[in-house]
């Protein structure tokens, strides 16, 4: 599992890759992400750091963007878009309104590599995992 992370710079979009994520802990993934983003921003990124990605994460949560549809960067098979956390209204009792923070995701697939049913199963599993996540070491 080689995860690309979309990083915007003045020159455009660069996608460094965290290789073999399945064997890394959350803290190791975080450290590698930080290293790669710094390499991109300091223009010290190399070809080994940008090749071999199979799946990309792109986040516009730092902007007032609730959701968006990301485009694939070939030869990657899929990209997950992440919007900002924002309040959403929901009904409470009779005529009441409450608010709850929500985050919206989008999944774009290359159907030559993976079909929609597999993508839907991924989203179901992904949502289950983030809804039940516990801090590392807890």
mmCIF file of N, CA, C and O in Angstrom, residues 5 18 27-41:
data_model
loop_
_atom_site.group_PDB
_atom_site.id
_atom_site.type_symbol
_atom_site.label_atom_id
_atom_site.label_comp_id
_atom_site.label_asym_id
_atom_site.label_seq_id
_atom_site.Cartn_x
_atom_site.Cartn_y
_atom_site.Cartn_z
ATOM 1 N N UNK A 5 0.231 11.761 -1.147
ATOM 2 C CA UNK A 5 -0.361 12.873 -0.412
ATOM 3 C C UNK A 5 -0.227 14.114 -1.285
ATOM 4 O O UNK A 5 0.890 14.536 -1.600
ATOM 5 N N UNK A 18 4.054 7.822 0.539
ATOM 6 C CA UNK A 18 4.471 7.050 1.719
ATOM 7 C C UNK A 18 4.399 5.583 1.298
ATOM 8 O O UNK A 18 3.317 5.051 1.055
ATOM 9 N N UNK A 27 2.149 6.721 14.032
ATOM 10 C CA UNK A 27 3.166 7.736 14.293
ATOM 11 C C UNK A 27 4.267 7.702 13.232
ATOM 12 O O UNK A 27 4.803 8.743 12.858
ATOM 13 N N UNK A 28 4.615 6.532 12.719
ATOM 14 C CA UNK A 28 5.607 6.443 11.642
ATOM 15 C C UNK A 28 5.058 7.057 10.351
ATOM 16 O O UNK A 28 5.787 7.751 9.634
ATOM 17 N N UNK A 29 3.791 6.815 10.067
ATOM 18 C CA UNK A 29 3.158 7.413 8.884
ATOM 19 C C UNK A 29 3.158 8.935 9.015
ATOM 20 O O UNK A 29 3.486 9.658 8.073
ATOM 21 N N UNK A 30 2.825 9.426 10.191
ATOM 22 C CA UNK A 30 2.811 10.871 10.440
ATOM 23 C C UNK A 30 4.197 11.476 10.244
ATOM 24 O O UNK A 30 4.350 12.524 9.602
ATOM 25 N N UNK A 31 5.208 10.828 10.778
ATOM 26 C CA UNK A 31 6.579 11.327 10.638
ATOM 27 C C UNK A 31 7.020 11.332 9.178
ATOM 28 O O UNK A 31 7.643 12.301 8.710
ATOM 29 N N UNK A 32 6.681 10.279 8.439
ATOM 30 C CA UNK A 32 7.050 10.220 7.023
ATOM 31 C C UNK A 32 6.279 11.264 6.222
ATOM 32 O O UNK A 32 6.832 11.904 5.330
ATOM 33 N N UNK A 33 5.033 11.467 6.549
ATOM 34 C CA UNK A 33 4.256 12.516 5.890
ATOM 35 C C UNK A 33 4.905 13.874 6.121
ATOM 36 O O UNK A 33 5.089 14.663 5.190
ATOM 37 N N UNK A 34 5.271 14.169 7.356
ATOM 38 C CA UNK A 34 5.912 15.450 7.671
ATOM 39 C C UNK A 34 7.217 15.618 6.904
ATOM 40 O O UNK A 34 7.513 16.685 6.374
ATOM 41 N N UNK A 35 8.015 14.542 6.823
ATOM 42 C CA UNK A 35 9.283 14.594 6.097
ATOM 43 C C UNK A 35 9.048 14.882 4.620
ATOM 44 O O UNK A 35 9.698 15.746 4.017
ATOM 45 N N UNK A 36 8.089 14.177 4.030
ATOM 46 C CA UNK A 36 7.814 14.349 2.608
ATOM 47 C C UNK A 36 7.279 15.740 2.286
ATOM 48 O O UNK A 36 7.688 16.363 1.301
ATOM 49 N N UNK A 37 6.368 16.244 3.110
ATOM 50 C CA UNK A 37 5.829 17.590 2.879
ATOM 51 C C UNK A 37 6.954 18.626 2.970
ATOM 52 O O UNK A 37 7.033 19.537 2.142
ATOM 53 N N UNK A 38 7.834 18.473 3.936
ATOM 54 C CA UNK A 38 8.969 19.398 4.056
ATOM 55 C C UNK A 38 9.882 19.302 2.834
ATOM 56 O O UNK A 38 10.367 20.320 2.339
ATOM 57 N N UNK A 39 10.121 18.090 2.335
ATOM 58 C CA UNK A 39 10.931 17.926 1.122
ATOM 59 C C UNK A 39 10.287 18.623 -0.077
ATOM 60 O O UNK A 39 10.978 19.265 -0.870
ATOM 61 N N UNK A 40 8.971 18.508 -0.201
ATOM 62 C CA UNK A 40 8.275 19.182 -1.302
ATOM 63 C C UNK A 40 8.422 20.690 -1.167
ATOM 64 O O UNK A 40 8.799 21.389 -2.114
ATOM 65 N N UNK A 41 8.136 21.207 0.008
ATOM 66 C CA UNK A 41 8.159 22.667 0.212
ATOM 67 C C UNK A 41 9.563 23.257 0.090
ATOM 68 O O UNK A 41 9.716 24.400 -0.328
#
